[in-house]
Tab-separated table of C-alpha atoms and ligand atoms in Angstrom:
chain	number	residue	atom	x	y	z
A	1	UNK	CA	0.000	0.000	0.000
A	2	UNK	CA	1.147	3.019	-0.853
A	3	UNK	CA	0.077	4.650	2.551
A	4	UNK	CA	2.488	5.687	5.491
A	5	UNK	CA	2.097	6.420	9.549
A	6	UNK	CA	0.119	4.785	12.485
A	7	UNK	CA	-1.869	8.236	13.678
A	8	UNK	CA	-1.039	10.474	11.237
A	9	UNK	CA	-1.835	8.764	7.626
A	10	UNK	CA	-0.380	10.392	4.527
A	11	UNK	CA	-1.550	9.125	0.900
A	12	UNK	CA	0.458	10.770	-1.857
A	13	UNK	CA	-1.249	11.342	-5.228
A	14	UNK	CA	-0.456	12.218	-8.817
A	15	UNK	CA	2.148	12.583	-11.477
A	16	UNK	CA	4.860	14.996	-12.302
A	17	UNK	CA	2.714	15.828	-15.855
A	18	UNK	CA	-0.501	14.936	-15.058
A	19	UNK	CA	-3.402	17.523	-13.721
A	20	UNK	CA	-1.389	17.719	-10.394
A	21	UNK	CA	0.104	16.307	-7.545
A	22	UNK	CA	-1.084	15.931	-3.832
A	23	UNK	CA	-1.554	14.381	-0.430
A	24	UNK	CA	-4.377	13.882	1.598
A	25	UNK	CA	-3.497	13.632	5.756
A	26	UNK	CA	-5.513	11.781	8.216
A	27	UNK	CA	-5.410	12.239	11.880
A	28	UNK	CA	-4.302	16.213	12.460
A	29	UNK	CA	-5.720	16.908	15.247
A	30	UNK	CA	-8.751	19.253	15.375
A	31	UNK	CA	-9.021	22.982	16.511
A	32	UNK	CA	-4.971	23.207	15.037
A	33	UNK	CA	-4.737	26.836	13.457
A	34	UNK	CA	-2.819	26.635	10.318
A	35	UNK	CA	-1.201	29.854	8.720
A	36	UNK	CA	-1.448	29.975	4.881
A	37	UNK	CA	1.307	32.290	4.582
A	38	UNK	CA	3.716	29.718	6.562
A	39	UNK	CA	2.571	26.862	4.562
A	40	UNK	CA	3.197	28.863	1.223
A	41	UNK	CA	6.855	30.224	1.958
A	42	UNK	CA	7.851	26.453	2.921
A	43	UNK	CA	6.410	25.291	-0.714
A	44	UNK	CA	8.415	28.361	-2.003
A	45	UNK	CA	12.090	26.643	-0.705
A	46	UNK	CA	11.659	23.279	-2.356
A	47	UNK	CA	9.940	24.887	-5.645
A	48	UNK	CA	11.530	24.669	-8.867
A	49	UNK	CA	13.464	27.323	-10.718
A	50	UNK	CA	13.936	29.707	-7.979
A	51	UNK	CA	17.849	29.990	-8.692
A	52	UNK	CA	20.720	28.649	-10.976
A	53	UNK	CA	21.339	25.361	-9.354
A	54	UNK	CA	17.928	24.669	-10.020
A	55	UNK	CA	15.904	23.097	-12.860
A	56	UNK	CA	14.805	25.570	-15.016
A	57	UNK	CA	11.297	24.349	-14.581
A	58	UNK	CA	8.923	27.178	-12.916
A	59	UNK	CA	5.639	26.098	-10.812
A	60	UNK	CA	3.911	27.976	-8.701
A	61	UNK	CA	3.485	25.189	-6.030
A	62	UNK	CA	0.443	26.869	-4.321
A	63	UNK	CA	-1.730	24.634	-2.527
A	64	UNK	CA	-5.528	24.302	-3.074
A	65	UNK	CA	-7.365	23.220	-0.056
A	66	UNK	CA	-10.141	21.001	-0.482
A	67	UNK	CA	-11.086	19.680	2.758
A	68	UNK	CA	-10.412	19.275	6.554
A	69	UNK	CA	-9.596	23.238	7.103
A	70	UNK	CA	-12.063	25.882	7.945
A	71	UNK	CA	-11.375	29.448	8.642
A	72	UNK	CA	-7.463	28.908	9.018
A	73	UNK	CA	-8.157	25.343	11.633
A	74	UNK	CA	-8.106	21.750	11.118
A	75	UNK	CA	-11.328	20.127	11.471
A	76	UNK	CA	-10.042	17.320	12.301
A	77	UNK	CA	-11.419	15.393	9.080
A	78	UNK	CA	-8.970	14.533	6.386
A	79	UNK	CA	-7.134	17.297	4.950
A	80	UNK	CA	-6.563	16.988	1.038
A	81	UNK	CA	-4.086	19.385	-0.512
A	82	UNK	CA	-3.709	19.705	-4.322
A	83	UNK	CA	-0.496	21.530	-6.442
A	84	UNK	CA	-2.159	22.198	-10.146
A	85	UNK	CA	1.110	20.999	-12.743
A	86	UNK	CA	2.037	24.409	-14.818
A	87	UNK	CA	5.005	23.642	-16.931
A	88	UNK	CA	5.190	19.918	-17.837
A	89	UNK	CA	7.114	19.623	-21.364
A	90	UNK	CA	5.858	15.795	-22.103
A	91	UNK	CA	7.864	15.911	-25.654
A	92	UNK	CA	10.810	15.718	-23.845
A	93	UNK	CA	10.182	12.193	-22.923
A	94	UNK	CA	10.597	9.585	-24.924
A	95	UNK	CA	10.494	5.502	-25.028
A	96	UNK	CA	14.461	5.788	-24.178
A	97	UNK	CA	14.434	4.500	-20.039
A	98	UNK	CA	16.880	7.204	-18.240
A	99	UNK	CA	19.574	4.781	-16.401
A	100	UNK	CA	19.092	5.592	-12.451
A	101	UNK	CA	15.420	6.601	-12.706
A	102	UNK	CA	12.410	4.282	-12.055
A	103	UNK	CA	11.725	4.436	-15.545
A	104	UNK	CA	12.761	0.623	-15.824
A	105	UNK	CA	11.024	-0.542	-12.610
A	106	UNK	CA	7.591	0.766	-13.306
A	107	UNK	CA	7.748	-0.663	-16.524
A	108	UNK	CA	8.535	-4.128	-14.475
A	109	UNK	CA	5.626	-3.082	-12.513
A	110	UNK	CA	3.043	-1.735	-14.564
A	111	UNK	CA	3.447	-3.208	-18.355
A	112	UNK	CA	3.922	-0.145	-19.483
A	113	UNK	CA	0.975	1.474	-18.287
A	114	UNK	CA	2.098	4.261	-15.883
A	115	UNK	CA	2.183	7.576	-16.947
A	116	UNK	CA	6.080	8.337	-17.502
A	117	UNK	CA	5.648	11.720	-18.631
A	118	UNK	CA	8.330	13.879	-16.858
A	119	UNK	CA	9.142	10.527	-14.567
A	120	UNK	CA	4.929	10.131	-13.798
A	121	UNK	CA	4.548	9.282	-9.791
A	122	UNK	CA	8.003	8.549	-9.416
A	123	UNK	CA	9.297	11.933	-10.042
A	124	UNK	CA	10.907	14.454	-7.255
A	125	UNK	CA	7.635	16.683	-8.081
A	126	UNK	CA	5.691	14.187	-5.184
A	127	UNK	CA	7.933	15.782	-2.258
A	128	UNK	CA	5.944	18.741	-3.011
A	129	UNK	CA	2.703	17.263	-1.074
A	130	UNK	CA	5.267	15.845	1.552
A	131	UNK	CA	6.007	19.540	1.924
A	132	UNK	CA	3.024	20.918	2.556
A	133	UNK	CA	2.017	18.115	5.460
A	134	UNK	CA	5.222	18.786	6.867
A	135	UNK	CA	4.656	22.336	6.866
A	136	UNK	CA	1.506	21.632	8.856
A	137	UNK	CA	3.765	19.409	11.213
A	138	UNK	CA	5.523	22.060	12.027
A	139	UNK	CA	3.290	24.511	12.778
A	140	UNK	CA	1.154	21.671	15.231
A	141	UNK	CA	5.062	21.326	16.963
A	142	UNK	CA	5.917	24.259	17.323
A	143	UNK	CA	3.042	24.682	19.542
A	144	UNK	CA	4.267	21.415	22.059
A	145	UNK	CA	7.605	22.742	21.891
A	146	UNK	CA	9.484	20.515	18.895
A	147	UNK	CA	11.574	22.518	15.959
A	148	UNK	CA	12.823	20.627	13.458
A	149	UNK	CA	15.146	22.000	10.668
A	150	UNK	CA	17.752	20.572	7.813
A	151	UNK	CA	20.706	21.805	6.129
A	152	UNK	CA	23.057	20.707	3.242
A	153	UNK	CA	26.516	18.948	4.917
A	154	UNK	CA	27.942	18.068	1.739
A	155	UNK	CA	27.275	18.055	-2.141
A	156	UNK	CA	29.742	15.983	-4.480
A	157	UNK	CA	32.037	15.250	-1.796
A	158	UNK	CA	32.102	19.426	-0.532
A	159	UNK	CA	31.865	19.116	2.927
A	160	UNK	CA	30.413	22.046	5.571
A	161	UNK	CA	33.569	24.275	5.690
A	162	UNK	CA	32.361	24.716	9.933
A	163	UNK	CA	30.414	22.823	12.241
A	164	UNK	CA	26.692	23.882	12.506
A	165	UNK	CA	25.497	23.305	16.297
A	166	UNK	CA	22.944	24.117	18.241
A	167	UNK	CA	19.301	25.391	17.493
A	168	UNK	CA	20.408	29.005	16.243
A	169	UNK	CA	22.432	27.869	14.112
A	170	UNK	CA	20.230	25.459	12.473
A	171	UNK	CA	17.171	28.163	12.387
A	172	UNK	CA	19.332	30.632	10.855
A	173	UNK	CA	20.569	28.122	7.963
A	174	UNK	CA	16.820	26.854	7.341
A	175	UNK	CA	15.803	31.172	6.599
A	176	UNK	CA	18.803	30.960	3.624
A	177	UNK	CA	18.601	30.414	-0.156
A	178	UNK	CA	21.165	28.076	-0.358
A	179	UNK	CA	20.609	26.040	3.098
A	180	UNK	CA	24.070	25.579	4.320
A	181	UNK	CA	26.149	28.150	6.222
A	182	UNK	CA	27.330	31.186	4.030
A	183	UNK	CA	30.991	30.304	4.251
A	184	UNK	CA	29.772	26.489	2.366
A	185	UNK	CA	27.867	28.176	0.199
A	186	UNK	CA	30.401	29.149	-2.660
A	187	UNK	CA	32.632	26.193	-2.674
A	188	UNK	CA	29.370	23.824	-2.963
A	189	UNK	CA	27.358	26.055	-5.762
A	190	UNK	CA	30.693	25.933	-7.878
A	191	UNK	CA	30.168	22.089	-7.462
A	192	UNK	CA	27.012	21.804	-8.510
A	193	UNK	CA	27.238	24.283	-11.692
A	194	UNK	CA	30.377	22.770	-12.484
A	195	UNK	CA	28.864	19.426	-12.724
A	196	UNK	CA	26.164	21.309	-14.988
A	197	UNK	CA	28.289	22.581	-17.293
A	198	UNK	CA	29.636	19.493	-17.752
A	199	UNK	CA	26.006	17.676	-18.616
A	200	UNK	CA	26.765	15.769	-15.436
A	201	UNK	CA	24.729	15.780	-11.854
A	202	UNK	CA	26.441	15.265	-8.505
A	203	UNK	CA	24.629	13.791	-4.836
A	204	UNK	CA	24.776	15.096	-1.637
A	205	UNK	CA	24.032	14.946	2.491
A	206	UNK	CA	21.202	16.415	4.477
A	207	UNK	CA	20.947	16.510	7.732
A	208	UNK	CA	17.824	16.918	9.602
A	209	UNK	CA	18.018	17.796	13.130
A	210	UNK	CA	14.211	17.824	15.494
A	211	UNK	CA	14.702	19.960	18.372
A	212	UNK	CA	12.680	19.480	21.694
A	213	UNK	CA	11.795	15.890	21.320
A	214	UNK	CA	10.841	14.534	24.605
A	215	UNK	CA	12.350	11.476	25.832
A	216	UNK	CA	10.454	8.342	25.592
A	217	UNK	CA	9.324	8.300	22.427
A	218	UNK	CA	9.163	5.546	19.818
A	219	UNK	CA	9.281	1.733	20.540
A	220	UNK	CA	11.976	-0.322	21.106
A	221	UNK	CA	12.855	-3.558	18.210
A	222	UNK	CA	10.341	-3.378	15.405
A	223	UNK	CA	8.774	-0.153	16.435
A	224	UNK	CA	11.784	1.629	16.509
A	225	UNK	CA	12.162	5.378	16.407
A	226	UNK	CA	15.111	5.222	13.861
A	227	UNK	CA	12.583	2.019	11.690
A	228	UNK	CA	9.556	4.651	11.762
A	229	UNK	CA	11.524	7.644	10.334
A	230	UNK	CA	13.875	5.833	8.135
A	231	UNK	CA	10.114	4.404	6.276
A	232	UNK	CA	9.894	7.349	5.989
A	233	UNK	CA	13.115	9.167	4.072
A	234	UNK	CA	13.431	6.415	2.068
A	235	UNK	CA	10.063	7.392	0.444
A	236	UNK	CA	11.540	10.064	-1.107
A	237	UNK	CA	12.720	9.767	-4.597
A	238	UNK	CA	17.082	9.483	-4.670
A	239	UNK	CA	17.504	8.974	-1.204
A	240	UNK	CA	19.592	6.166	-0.780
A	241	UNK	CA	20.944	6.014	2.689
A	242	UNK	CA	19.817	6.826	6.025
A	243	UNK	CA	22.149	7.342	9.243
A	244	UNK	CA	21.475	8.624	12.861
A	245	UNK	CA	23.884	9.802	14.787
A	246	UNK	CA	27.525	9.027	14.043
A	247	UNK	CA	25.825	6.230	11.338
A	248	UNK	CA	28.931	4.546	9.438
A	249	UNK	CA	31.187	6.756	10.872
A	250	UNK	CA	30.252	4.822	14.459
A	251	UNK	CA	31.566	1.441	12.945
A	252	UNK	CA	35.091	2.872	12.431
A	253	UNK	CA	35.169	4.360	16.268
A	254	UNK	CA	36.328	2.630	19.871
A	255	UNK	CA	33.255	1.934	22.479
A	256	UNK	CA	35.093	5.047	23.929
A	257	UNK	CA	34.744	7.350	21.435
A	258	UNK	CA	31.427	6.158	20.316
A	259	UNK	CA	29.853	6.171	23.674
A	260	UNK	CA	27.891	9.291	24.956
A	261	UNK	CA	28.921	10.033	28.325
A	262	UNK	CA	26.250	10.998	30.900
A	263	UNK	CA	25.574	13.851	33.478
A	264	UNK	CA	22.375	15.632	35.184
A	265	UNK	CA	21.747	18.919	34.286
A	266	UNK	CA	18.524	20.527	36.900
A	267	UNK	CA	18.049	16.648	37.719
A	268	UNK	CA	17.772	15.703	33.834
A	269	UNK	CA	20.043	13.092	32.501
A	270	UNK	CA	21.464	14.351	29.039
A	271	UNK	CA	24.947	13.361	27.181
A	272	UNK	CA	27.946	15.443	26.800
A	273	UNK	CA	27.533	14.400	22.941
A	274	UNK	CA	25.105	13.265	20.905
A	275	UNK	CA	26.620	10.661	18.471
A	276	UNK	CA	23.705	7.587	18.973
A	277	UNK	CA	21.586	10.762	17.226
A	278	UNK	CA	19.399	11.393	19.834
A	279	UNK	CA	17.633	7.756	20.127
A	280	UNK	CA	19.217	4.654	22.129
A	281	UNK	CA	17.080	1.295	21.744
A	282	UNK	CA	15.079	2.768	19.203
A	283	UNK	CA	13.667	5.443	22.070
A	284	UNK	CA	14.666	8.910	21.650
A	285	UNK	CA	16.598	10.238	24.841
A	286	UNK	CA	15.924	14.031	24.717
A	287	UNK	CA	18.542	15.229	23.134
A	288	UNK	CA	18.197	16.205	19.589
A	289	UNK	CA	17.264	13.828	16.985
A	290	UNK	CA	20.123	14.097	14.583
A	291	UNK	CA	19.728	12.159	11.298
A	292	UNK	CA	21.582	12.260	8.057
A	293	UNK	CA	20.740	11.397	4.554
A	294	UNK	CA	22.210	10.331	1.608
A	295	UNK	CA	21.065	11.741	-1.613
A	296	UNK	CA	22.292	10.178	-5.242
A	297	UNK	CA	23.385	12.256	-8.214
A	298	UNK	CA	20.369	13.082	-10.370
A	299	UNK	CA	19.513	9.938	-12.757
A	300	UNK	CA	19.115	12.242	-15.856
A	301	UNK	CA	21.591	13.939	-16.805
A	302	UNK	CA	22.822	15.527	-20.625
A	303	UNK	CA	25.739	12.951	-21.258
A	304	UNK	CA	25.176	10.069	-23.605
A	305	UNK	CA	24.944	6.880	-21.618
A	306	UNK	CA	24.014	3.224	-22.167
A	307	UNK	CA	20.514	2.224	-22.122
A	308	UNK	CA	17.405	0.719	-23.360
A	309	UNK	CA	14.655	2.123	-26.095
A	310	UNK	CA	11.619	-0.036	-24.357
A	311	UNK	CA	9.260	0.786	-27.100
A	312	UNK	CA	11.543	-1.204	-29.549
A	313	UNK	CA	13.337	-3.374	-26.700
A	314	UNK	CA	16.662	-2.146	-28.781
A	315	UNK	CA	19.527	-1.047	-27.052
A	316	UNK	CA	20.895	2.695	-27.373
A	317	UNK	CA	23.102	5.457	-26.169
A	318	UNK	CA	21.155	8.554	-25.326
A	319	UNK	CA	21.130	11.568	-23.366
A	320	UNK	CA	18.552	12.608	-20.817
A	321	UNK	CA	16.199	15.447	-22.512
A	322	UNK	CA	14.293	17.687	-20.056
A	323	UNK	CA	14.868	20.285	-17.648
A	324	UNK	CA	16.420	18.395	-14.418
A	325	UNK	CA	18.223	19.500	-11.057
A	326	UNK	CA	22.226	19.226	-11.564
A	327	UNK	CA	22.202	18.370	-7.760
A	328	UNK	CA	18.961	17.490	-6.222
A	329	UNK	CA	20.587	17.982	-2.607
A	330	UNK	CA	19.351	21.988	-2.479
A	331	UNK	CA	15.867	21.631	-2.821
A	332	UNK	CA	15.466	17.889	-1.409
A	333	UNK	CA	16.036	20.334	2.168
A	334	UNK	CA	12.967	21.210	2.893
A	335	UNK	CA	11.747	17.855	1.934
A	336	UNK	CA	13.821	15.860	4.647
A	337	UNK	CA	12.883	18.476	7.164
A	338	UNK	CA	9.002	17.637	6.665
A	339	UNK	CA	9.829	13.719	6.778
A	340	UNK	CA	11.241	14.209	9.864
A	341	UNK	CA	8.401	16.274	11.482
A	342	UNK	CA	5.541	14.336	9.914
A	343	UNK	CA	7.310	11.472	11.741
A	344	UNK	CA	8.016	13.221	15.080
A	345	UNK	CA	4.559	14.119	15.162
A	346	UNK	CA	2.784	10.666	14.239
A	347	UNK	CA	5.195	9.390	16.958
A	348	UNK	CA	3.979	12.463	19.161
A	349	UNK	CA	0.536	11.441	18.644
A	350	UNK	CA	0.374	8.449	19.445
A	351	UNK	CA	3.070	8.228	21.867
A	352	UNK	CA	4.581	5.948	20.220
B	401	FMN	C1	13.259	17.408	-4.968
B	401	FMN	C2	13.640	16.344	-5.964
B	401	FMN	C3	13.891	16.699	-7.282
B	401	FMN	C4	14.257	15.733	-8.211
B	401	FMN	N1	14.526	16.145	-9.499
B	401	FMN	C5	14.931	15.227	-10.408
B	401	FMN	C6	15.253	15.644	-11.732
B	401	FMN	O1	15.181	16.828	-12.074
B	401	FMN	N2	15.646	14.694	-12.621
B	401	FMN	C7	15.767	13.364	-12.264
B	401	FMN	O2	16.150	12.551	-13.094
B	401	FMN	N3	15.498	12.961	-11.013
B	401	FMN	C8	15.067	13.838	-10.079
B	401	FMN	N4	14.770	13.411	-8.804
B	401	FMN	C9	15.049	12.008	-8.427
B	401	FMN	C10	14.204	10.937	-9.084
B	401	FMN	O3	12.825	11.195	-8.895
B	401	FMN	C11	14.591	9.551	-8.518
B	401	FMN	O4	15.960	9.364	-8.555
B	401	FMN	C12	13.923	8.436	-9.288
B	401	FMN	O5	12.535	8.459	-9.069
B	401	FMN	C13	14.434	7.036	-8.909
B	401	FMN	O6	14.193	6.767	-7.556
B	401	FMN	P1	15.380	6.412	-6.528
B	401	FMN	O7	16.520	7.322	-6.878
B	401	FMN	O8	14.812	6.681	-5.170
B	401	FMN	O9	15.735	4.971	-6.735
B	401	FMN	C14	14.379	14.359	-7.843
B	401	FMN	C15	14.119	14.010	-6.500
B	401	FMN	C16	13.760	14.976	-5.574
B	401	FMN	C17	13.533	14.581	-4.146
């Protein structure tokens, strides 16, 4: 099923050239004041062609509202949210499958039925619904005391040129253009508009940090904290790696460098550092939930590369047509950061 959560439910709809894309969210609950104007400058960061390491593709991205708000509050019925498509350019899609995208696997899946067009349902234009419940998220945590925010740590190898800790730091990053901190910023956009210039694509790392968690949360073994919001991440197109915490870099450490130590702070337990990412035993410990993701170079990119014509089962050497992201790291930011409050809610919710 192509359904996610336990008390919040999210069902994603459409495709990237179709009438328009969506999401319909079950379980907000009701008497929740949402502000429009919130909702729309979030769509704003992960829209397209906003900048020059962007696709050139321009959408609006405003959400139409067709149920389960009245007079700025959730009803508490479902909540359905549709974006209207604006600039789809089919004819740049042919039969030719794109090595890296889905376009082979949904034609294992569905005969060739789906609607490809622009990369159909599979395309990066259904994280825009994801960002518009997670913008909702938000707002609902905010109110019990939970931020959540993401920022770029690297793009084609470029790493953050300075550490970024602490809530400040992380709010001040989300408010910028380019989400990393300024002194990133020109080393990593060279990256990705050198790889543009050269018809190529390069991947990246988020990381999402939520702020204010309280302790106790999630379940431990198969209702894990870390299971619940890695379902999550890894329903969004090019993600291909999850880690909390230190992640892989944990597996290369000592037990004594690994290990968090302990003190009370105003008889609170914390850690001195946070590298098990906030959650031990799949229950989050209070500190912040620190999670990192791994995002793959975009699939289609303007070099000639081996593939597949599955109209005429032949195989060819082709060249992605379209207008496509050179790095899809930038705008996947806002993206991660509603994942991870959609989950921190549903796990709020239901006290997971
Ligand atoms: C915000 C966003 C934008 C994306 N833009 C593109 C794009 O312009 N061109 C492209 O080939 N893939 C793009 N993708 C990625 C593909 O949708 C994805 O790689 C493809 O569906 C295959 O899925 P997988 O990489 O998760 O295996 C984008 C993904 C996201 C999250």
């Amino acid at each position: 099923m192509n359904v996610w959560g336990n008390k919040l439910k999210l069902s994603i709809f459409g495709e990237s050239h179709g009438a328009g894309v969506g999401i319909v969210v079950d379980g907000l609950p009701a008497g929740e004041p949402i502000d429009a104007e919130l909702t729309a400058a979030e769509m704003l960061r992960r829209a397209p062609g906003r900048n020059d390491v962007s696709t050139p593709r321009r959408e609006a991205d405003e959400v139409e509202i067709l149920s389960g708000l009245l007079e700025g509050k959730t009803t508490g019925s479902p909540i359905c949210g549709v974006i209207r498509n604006g600039d789809a350019r089919s004819g740049d899609y042919g039969s030719a499958l794109r090595p890296g995208h889905a376009d082979w696997t949904a034609l294992l899946k569905y005969g060739g039925h789906a609607d490809m067009r622009g990369g159909g349902h599979f395309s990066g234009r259904l994280t825009a619904p994801l960002v518009f419940a997670g913008s909702m998220a938000k707002q609902v945590l905010s109110r019990r005391g939970v931020e959540v925010y993401a920022r770029i740590a690297s793009v084609g190898g470029v790493e953050d040129a300075e550490n970024v800790n602490g809530i400040e730091a992380y709010r001040a990053i989300s408010r910028r253009d380019f989400p990393s901190p300024p002194r990133s910023e020109p080393a990593m956009r060279e990256a990705i508009l050198a790889a543009g210039r050269d018809g190529d694509s390069i991947g990246g790392v988020i990381e999402a940090v939520a702020f204010g968690l309280p302790g106790g949360l999630g379940e431990p073994s198969l209702g894990s904290m870390e299971s619940e919001i890695a379902s999550l991440l890894f329903s969004v197109p090019a993600v291909k790696g999850v880690e909390f915490g230190g992640g892989f870099r944990l597996s290369a450490m000592r037990g004594s460098e690994a290990n968090d130590p302990l003190y009370i702070d105003g008889g609170v337990i914390k850690s001195r550092t946070n590298r098990n990412g906030g959650v031990l035993g799949g229950i989050t410990n209070g500190m912040p939930l620190a999670v990192r993701v791994a995002i793959k170079p975009t699939p289609s990119i303007a070099r000639e590369q081996e593939s597949v014509d599955a109209a005429t089962m032949r195989e060819i050497t082709a060249a992605a047509k379209g207008r496509h992201d050179p790095c899809i790291a930038p705008r996947a930011v806002p993206v991660i950061e509603a994942c991870l409050a959609l989950c921190a809610l549903d796990c709020m919710l239901g006290k997971c």
